[in-house]
């Protein structure tokens, strides 16, 4: 894989970039009348911020090539429109299928005296994750439950993403306490252990925004 | 809930990675957030790949359902977004290869593009340019089309496009160049 071959090439000295300068030139590249290769001119426009070397700025051939690219990008912008009602309908159809293929996990005992009440692992895990999430600076990831021995006891294994403004053992203790409390009060489940693994650091920033189209080179 | 705010923060505040882990555990609500978050860009991608809204919706729906089924085996090595795009691109390529070859262009009065990406605020000229672009896109080799759409319509970096299309950055660059050259030639009358 040529992953180290980043498209953000180091800017060379102006004028030193001839058409044969690229390490692996395209076999079907087009050489403009000014001597630059079309792929090179377009690649430069792709860089953010676009490389603005003196040649490209003053050359009419490069200017034409860039105008063609800009026109193409302007037309491409019209392809981004999506109809919101259809989007909602699509999401509804997907979730209808997903819910019909629900993964419930194993059945786990609740701590009722007769020991004949059961709950699915996925339903219990949802409640326990929510309990963990109520602790500021903590978010639950995976949550697995398994019977602990023959009785109604259940062991919980949970991964956690946690902020670092508090020592991790302290925060994990708060989460454990919240999980144990919710298991007893909300579910009526006898949780015997809550094993917590902190797998990542919770950063205070919101989730990354969806990919925005690159700013186009014109304007 | 003895501590904290008493109310868990909304799921839509969670990052993809955490939602994907929960969804892999069988949490449908977390998956629903991922679906809402990603369906718009995926649908735009599939529309450009397939040239029809109906086909695009089918492809995206199939891709999400397939992702739900495969989540327990997904080990989160790639970003969820990258993984999801990859499934969708594959789905689009499969759908296209199964379809009969397109009609010759002169047999089609106006491309279905007006339906695929209709945006009522477009001027007649812009709409015509969009239709021409859609037609030219349909003529491209599938790999070139995928790279061009991911780059120019979705604005993704080469590295991610390479991961999504199972290739390397050099190939992405070459496909992008060829796609642009074909498309800009097709678009020349509209400039």
Coordinates of C-alpha atoms in Angstrom, one line a residue:
Chain A
X1 CA 0.0 0.0 0.0
X2 CA 1.3 3.4 -0.9
X3 CA -0.2 5.0 2.2
X4 CA 2.9 6.9 3.0
X5 CA 2.6 8.6 -0.3
X6 CA 0.5 11.4 1.0
X7 CA -1.1 13.8 -1.5
X8 CA 0.1 16.7 0.6
X9 CA 3.4 16.8 -1.2
X10 CA 6.1 19.1 0.3
X11 CA 6.1 22.3 -1.8
X12 CA 9.1 22.3 -4.0
X13 CA 10.9 25.4 -5.2
X14 CA 8.7 27.2 -7.8
X15 CA 9.7 26.3 -11.3
X16 CA 11.4 23.1 -10.4
X17 CA 8.3 21.0 -11.0
X18 CA 8.4 19.8 -14.6
X19 CA 6.0 17.3 -16.0
X20 CA 8.3 14.4 -15.3
X21 CA 8.9 15.4 -11.7
X22 CA 6.2 13.2 -10.2
X23 CA 7.5 9.9 -8.8
X24 CA 4.9 7.7 -10.5
X25 CA 3.5 9.7 -13.4
X26 CA 0.2 8.6 -14.9
X27 CA 0.8 6.8 -18.2
X28 CA -2.2 8.7 -19.8
X29 CA -1.5 12.1 -18.3
X30 CA -2.0 15.1 -20.5
X31 CA 0.8 17.6 -20.9
X32 CA -0.6 21.1 -21.3
X33 CA 0.9 23.6 -23.8
X34 CA 2.7 25.3 -21.0
X35 CA 4.6 22.1 -20.1
X36 CA 2.7 21.3 -16.9
X37 CA 0.8 18.0 -16.6
X38 CA -2.9 18.2 -16.2
X39 CA -2.9 15.8 -13.3
X40 CA -0.4 17.9 -11.5
X41 CA -2.4 21.1 -11.9
X42 CA -5.5 19.4 -10.7
X43 CA -3.7 17.8 -7.8
X44 CA -2.5 21.2 -6.6
X45 CA -6.0 22.5 -6.6
X46 CA -7.0 19.5 -4.5
X47 CA -4.6 20.4 -1.7
X48 CA -5.9 22.4 1.2
X49 CA -5.0 25.2 1.0
X50 CA -4.5 24.9 -2.7
X51 CA -0.9 25.4 -3.8
X52 CA -0.6 28.8 -5.4
X53 CA 2.6 28.9 -7.2
X54 CA 3.5 31.8 -9.5
X55 CA 3.3 29.7 -12.7
X56 CA -0.2 28.4 -12.1
X57 CA -1.5 31.9 -11.1
X58 CA -0.2 33.5 -14.3
X59 CA -0.6 30.7 -16.8
X60 CA -3.7 30.8 -19.0
X61 CA -3.4 27.0 -19.8
X62 CA -3.4 26.1 -16.2
X63 CA -6.2 28.6 -15.6
X64 CA -8.3 26.9 -18.2
X65 CA -7.6 23.5 -16.7
X66 CA -8.6 24.8 -13.2
X67 CA -11.8 26.5 -14.6
X68 CA -12.8 23.1 -16.1
X69 CA -12.3 21.5 -12.7
X70 CA -14.2 24.3 -10.9
X71 CA -17.2 23.9 -13.3
X72 CA -17.2 20.2 -12.7
X73 CA -17.2 20.8 -8.9
X74 CA -20.0 23.3 -9.2
X75 CA -22.1 20.7 -11.0
X76 CA -21.0 18.1 -8.4
X77 CA -22.6 20.2 -5.7
X78 CA -26.0 19.7 -7.2
X79 CA -25.6 15.9 -6.6
X80 CA -25.5 16.3 -2.9
X81 CA -29.2 17.0 -2.4
X82 CA -31.2 14.3 -0.6
X83 CA -34.9 14.4 0.1
X84 CA -35.4 14.5 3.9
X85 CA -38.8 12.7 4.0
X86 CA -37.3 9.8 1.9
X87 CA -34.4 9.7 4.3
X88 CA -36.7 9.2 7.3
X89 CA -38.6 6.6 5.5
X90 CA -35.4 4.8 4.6
X91 CA -34.2 4.9 8.3
X92 CA -37.6 3.5 9.4
X93 CA -37.4 0.6 6.9
X94 CA -33.8 -0.2 8.1
X95 CA -34.8 -0.2 11.7
X96 CA -37.9 -2.3 11.1
X97 CA -35.7 -5.0 9.6
X98 CA -33.1 -4.6 12.3
X99 CA -35.7 -4.9 15.1
X100 CA -37.1 -8.0 13.5
X101 CA -33.6 -9.5 13.6
X102 CA -33.0 -8.4 17.2
X103 CA -30.1 -10.1 19.0
X104 CA -31.4 -10.7 22.5
X105 CA -28.5 -12.6 23.9
X106 CA -28.8 -15.2 26.6
X107 CA -31.6 -15.4 29.2
X108 CA -30.5 -14.4 32.7
X109 CA -32.2 -15.1 36.0
X110 CA -33.9 -12.3 38.0
X111 CA -33.7 -12.5 41.8
X112 CA -37.3 -13.4 42.4
X113 CA -38.0 -15.9 45.2
X114 CA -39.3 -18.6 42.8
X115 CA -36.4 -18.1 40.4
X116 CA -38.5 -18.5 37.3
X117 CA -38.3 -15.0 36.0
X118 CA -35.8 -14.3 33.2
X119 CA -34.6 -11.3 31.3
X120 CA -32.7 -11.1 28.0
X121 CA -29.1 -10.1 28.2
X122 CA -29.7 -7.2 25.7
X123 CA -32.5 -5.7 27.8
X124 CA -30.5 -5.9 31.0
X125 CA -27.4 -4.5 29.3
X126 CA -29.3 -1.5 28.0
X127 CA -30.5 -0.6 31.5
X128 CA -27.0 -1.1 33.0
X129 CA -25.3 1.0 30.3
X130 CA -27.8 3.7 31.0
X131 CA -26.9 3.6 34.7
X132 CA -23.2 3.9 33.8
X133 CA -23.9 6.8 31.5
X134 CA -25.5 8.8 34.2
X135 CA -22.1 9.2 35.8
X136 CA -20.6 12.4 34.4
X137 CA -17.3 11.7 32.5
X138 CA -18.2 8.1 31.9
X139 CA -19.9 6.3 29.0
X140 CA -20.4 2.5 28.8
X141 CA -19.3 0.6 25.7
X142 CA -19.8 -3.2 25.6
X143 CA -21.8 -4.8 28.4
X144 CA -21.9 -8.5 28.8
X145 CA -23.8 -10.5 31.5
X146 CA -23.4 -14.1 32.5
X147 CA -24.9 -16.2 35.3
X148 CA -22.5 -16.5 38.2
X149 CA -22.8 -20.1 39.5
X150 CA -26.0 -21.9 40.1
X151 CA -28.1 -19.3 41.9
X152 CA -29.7 -16.1 40.7
X153 CA -26.4 -14.2 40.8
X154 CA -25.2 -12.5 37.6
X155 CA -21.7 -11.2 36.7
X156 CA -21.4 -8.0 34.6
X157 CA -18.4 -7.2 32.4
X158 CA -18.4 -3.6 31.0
X159 CA -16.0 -1.5 29.0
X160 CA -15.9 2.1 29.7
X161 CA -14.8 5.3 28.1
X162 CA -13.8 7.8 30.8
X163 CA -12.6 11.4 31.2
X164 CA -9.4 12.0 33.0
X165 CA -10.4 14.8 35.3
X166 CA -10.8 12.3 38.1
X167 CA -8.7 9.3 39.0
X168 CA -10.0 6.3 37.0
X169 CA -10.5 4.0 40.0
X170 CA -12.7 6.6 41.6
X171 CA -14.8 7.0 38.5
X172 CA -15.0 3.3 37.9
X173 CA -16.2 2.9 41.5
X174 CA -19.0 5.4 40.9
X175 CA -20.0 3.6 37.7
X176 CA -20.0 0.2 39.6
X177 CA -22.1 1.7 42.3
X178 CA -24.6 3.1 39.8
X179 CA -24.7 -0.2 37.9
X180 CA -25.3 -2.3 41.1
X181 CA -28.0 0.1 42.2
X182 CA -29.8 0.0 38.9
X183 CA -29.6 -3.8 38.7
X184 CA -31.2 -4.1 42.1
X185 CA -33.8 -1.4 42.0
X186 CA -34.7 -1.2 38.3
X187 CA -34.2 -4.8 37.2
X188 CA -34.4 -6.9 40.4
X189 CA -31.3 -8.7 39.4
X190 CA -28.7 -9.9 41.8
X191 CA -25.5 -8.7 40.3
X192 CA -22.5 -10.2 42.1
X193 CA -19.6 -8.5 40.3
X194 CA -19.1 -5.6 37.9
X195 CA -15.8 -5.9 36.1
X196 CA -14.9 -2.7 34.4
X197 CA -12.2 -2.1 31.8
X198 CA -11.5 1.5 30.7
X199 CA -10.8 1.2 27.0
X200 CA -10.6 4.8 25.9
X201 CA -10.4 8.4 27.1
X202 CA -13.6 10.4 26.9
X203 CA -12.9 13.8 25.3
X204 CA -15.3 16.6 26.1
X205 CA -15.8 17.6 22.5
X206 CA -19.0 16.6 20.7
X207 CA -18.8 13.8 18.1
X208 CA -17.0 14.7 14.9
X209 CA -19.3 16.3 12.3
X210 CA -20.2 14.5 9.2
X211 CA -17.7 14.9 6.3
X212 CA -18.1 18.2 4.7
X213 CA -17.3 18.4 1.1
X214 CA -14.0 20.0 0.5
X215 CA -14.0 23.7 -0.3
X216 CA -13.8 24.1 -4.0
X217 CA -10.9 25.9 -5.5
X218 CA -12.7 28.7 -7.1
X219 CA -14.0 31.9 -5.4
Chain B
X1 CA -29.7 5.9 39.3
X2 CA -28.1 7.2 42.5
X3 CA -25.6 9.5 41.1
X4 CA -24.8 11.9 38.3
X5 CA -27.6 13.8 36.6
X6 CA -30.0 10.8 37.0
X7 CA -30.7 11.0 33.2
X8 CA -28.3 9.5 30.8
X9 CA -27.1 11.8 28.1
X10 CA -28.8 11.3 24.7
X11 CA -27.3 8.6 22.5
X12 CA -26.9 11.0 19.7
X13 CA -24.1 12.7 21.6
X14 CA -22.1 9.5 21.5
X15 CA -19.3 9.0 19.0
X16 CA -19.6 6.4 16.3
X17 CA -17.2 4.0 17.9
X18 CA -19.1 3.7 21.1
X19 CA -22.4 3.4 19.3
X20 CA -21.0 0.6 17.1
X21 CA -19.7 -1.3 20.1
X22 CA -23.1 -1.1 21.7
X23 CA -24.9 -2.0 18.5
X24 CA -22.6 -5.0 18.2
X25 CA -23.9 -6.0 21.6
X26 CA -27.4 -6.0 20.2
X27 CA -28.4 -2.4 21.2
X28 CA -30.8 -1.4 18.4
X29 CA -31.2 2.1 19.7
X30 CA -27.5 2.8 19.2
X31 CA -27.7 1.4 15.7
X32 CA -30.7 3.7 15.0
X33 CA -28.5 6.7 15.8
X34 CA -25.8 5.4 13.4
X35 CA -28.4 5.0 10.7
X36 CA -29.7 8.5 11.2
X37 CA -26.2 9.9 11.3
X38 CA -24.9 8.3 8.1
X39 CA -27.9 7.7 5.9
X40 CA -27.8 11.1 4.2
X41 CA -24.2 10.9 2.9
X42 CA -24.6 7.2 2.0
X43 CA -27.7 7.9 0.0
X44 CA -26.1 10.7 -1.9
X45 CA -23.2 8.4 -2.6
X46 CA -25.4 5.6 -3.8
X47 CA -27.5 7.9 -5.9
X48 CA -24.4 9.0 -7.7
X49 CA -23.1 5.5 -8.1
X50 CA -26.4 4.1 -9.4
X51 CA -28.2 7.1 -11.0
X52 CA -31.5 6.2 -9.4
X53 CA -33.0 7.1 -6.1
X54 CA -34.9 3.9 -5.8
X55 CA -31.9 1.8 -6.5
X56 CA -29.8 3.9 -4.1
X57 CA -32.3 3.5 -1.3
X58 CA -32.3 -0.3 -1.8
X59 CA -28.5 -0.3 -1.8
X60 CA -28.3 1.8 1.4
X61 CA -31.0 -0.2 3.1
X62 CA -29.2 -3.5 2.2
X63 CA -25.9 -2.1 3.4
X64 CA -27.2 -1.1 6.8
X65 CA -29.0 -4.4 7.3
X66 CA -25.8 -6.2 6.3
X67 CA -23.8 -4.0 8.8
X68 CA -26.2 -4.9 11.6
X69 CA -25.8 -8.6 10.9
X70 CA -22.0 -8.3 10.6
X71 CA -21.4 -6.0 13.6
X72 CA -20.7 -8.8 16.1
X73 CA -17.8 -9.8 13.9
X74 CA -16.7 -6.3 13.2
X75 CA -13.6 -5.6 15.3
X76 CA -13.6 -1.9 15.0
X77 CA -10.3 -1.8 13.2
X78 CA -11.6 0.7 10.7
X79 CA -13.7 3.7 11.6
X80 CA -17.4 2.8 11.5
X81 CA -17.9 5.4 8.7
X82 CA -15.2 3.8 6.6
X83 CA -16.6 0.4 7.1
X84 CA -20.1 1.5 6.3
X85 CA -19.0 3.3 3.1
X86 CA -17.1 0.2 2.0
X87 CA -20.2 -2.0 2.4
X88 CA -22.3 0.5 0.5
X89 CA -19.8 0.9 -2.3
X90 CA -19.6 -2.8 -2.7
X91 CA -23.4 -3.1 -2.7
X92 CA -23.6 -0.5 -5.4
X93 CA -21.0 -2.2 -7.5
X94 CA -22.9 -5.5 -7.2
X95 CA -26.2 -4.0 -8.0
X96 CA -24.8 -2.3 -11.1
X97 CA -23.1 -5.4 -12.4
X98 CA -26.3 -7.3 -12.1
X99 CA -28.3 -4.8 -14.2
X100 CA -28.7 -5.1 -17.9
X101 CA -26.5 -2.8 -19.9
X102 CA -27.9 0.7 -20.2
X103 CA -29.8 1.8 -23.2
X104 CA -27.9 3.7 -25.8
X105 CA -28.0 7.4 -24.9
X106 CA -30.0 8.6 -27.8
X107 CA -32.8 6.2 -26.8
X108 CA -33.2 8.1 -23.5
X109 CA -35.0 11.4 -23.9
X110 CA -33.9 12.9 -20.5
X111 CA -31.9 11.1 -17.9
X112 CA -33.6 10.0 -14.7
X113 CA -31.3 12.3 -12.9
X114 CA -34.0 14.9 -12.5
X115 CA -35.5 12.4 -10.1
X116 CA -32.3 11.2 -8.6
X117 CA -31.0 14.5 -7.4
X118 CA -33.8 17.0 -8.0
X119 CA -33.3 20.2 -6.2
X120 CA -36.1 22.6 -7.1
X121 CA -34.0 25.7 -6.5
X122 CA -31.7 24.8 -9.4
X123 CA -32.0 27.0 -12.5
X124 CA -32.8 25.3 -15.7
X125 CA -29.2 25.6 -16.8
X126 CA -27.9 24.1 -13.6
X127 CA -30.4 21.3 -13.8
X128 CA -29.3 20.6 -17.4
X129 CA -25.7 20.6 -16.3
X130 CA -26.5 18.2 -13.4
X131 CA -28.3 15.9 -15.8
X132 CA -25.3 16.0 -18.2
X133 CA -23.0 15.2 -15.3
X134 CA -25.3 12.3 -14.1
X135 CA -25.2 10.9 -17.6
X136 CA -21.5 11.2 -17.9
X137 CA -21.1 9.6 -14.4
X138 CA -23.1 6.6 -15.6
X139 CA -20.7 6.2 -18.5
X140 CA -17.6 6.0 -16.2
X141 CA -15.9 2.8 -15.2
X142 CA -17.3 1.8 -11.8
X143 CA -14.0 2.2 -9.9
X144 CA -13.5 5.6 -11.3
X145 CA -17.0 6.6 -10.5
X146 CA -16.7 5.5 -6.9
X147 CA -13.4 7.4 -6.4
X148 CA -14.8 10.6 -8.0
X149 CA -18.0 10.5 -6.0
X150 CA -16.2 9.8 -2.7
X151 CA -13.8 12.7 -3.4
X152 CA -15.9 15.3 -5.0
X153 CA -19.4 14.7 -3.7
X154 CA -18.5 13.4 -0.2
X155 CA -15.2 15.4 0.2
X156 CA -13.3 12.4 1.7
X157 CA -9.4 12.3 1.7
X158 CA -7.5 9.9 -0.5
X159 CA -6.4 7.7 2.3
X160 CA -10.0 7.0 3.4
X161 CA -11.2 6.5 -0.2
X162 CA -8.4 3.9 -0.7
X163 CA -9.7 2.0 2.4
X164 CA -13.3 2.2 1.2
X165 CA -12.5 0.9 -2.2
X166 CA -9.9 -1.7 -1.3
X167 CA -7.1 -0.1 -3.1
X168 CA -4.2 2.3 -2.5
X169 CA -3.8 6.0 -2.7
X170 CA -1.9 5.9 -6.0
X171 CA -4.7 4.0 -7.7
X172 CA -7.3 6.5 -6.2
X173 CA -5.3 9.4 -7.6
X174 CA -5.1 7.8 -11.1
X175 CA -8.8 6.9 -11.1
X176 CA -9.7 10.4 -10.0
X177 CA -7.7 12.0 -12.7
X178 CA -9.3 9.8 -15.4
X179 CA -12.7 10.4 -14.0
X180 CA -12.2 14.1 -14.0
X181 CA -10.9 14.1 -17.5
X182 CA -13.8 12.2 -18.9
X183 CA -16.4 14.2 -16.9
X184 CA -15.0 17.6 -17.8
X185 CA -15.0 16.6 -21.4
X186 CA -18.6 15.6 -21.1
X187 CA -19.3 18.9 -19.3
X188 CA -17.6 21.2 -21.8
X189 CA -20.9 22.2 -23.5
X190 CA -22.2 23.4 -20.2
X191 CA -19.3 25.7 -19.3

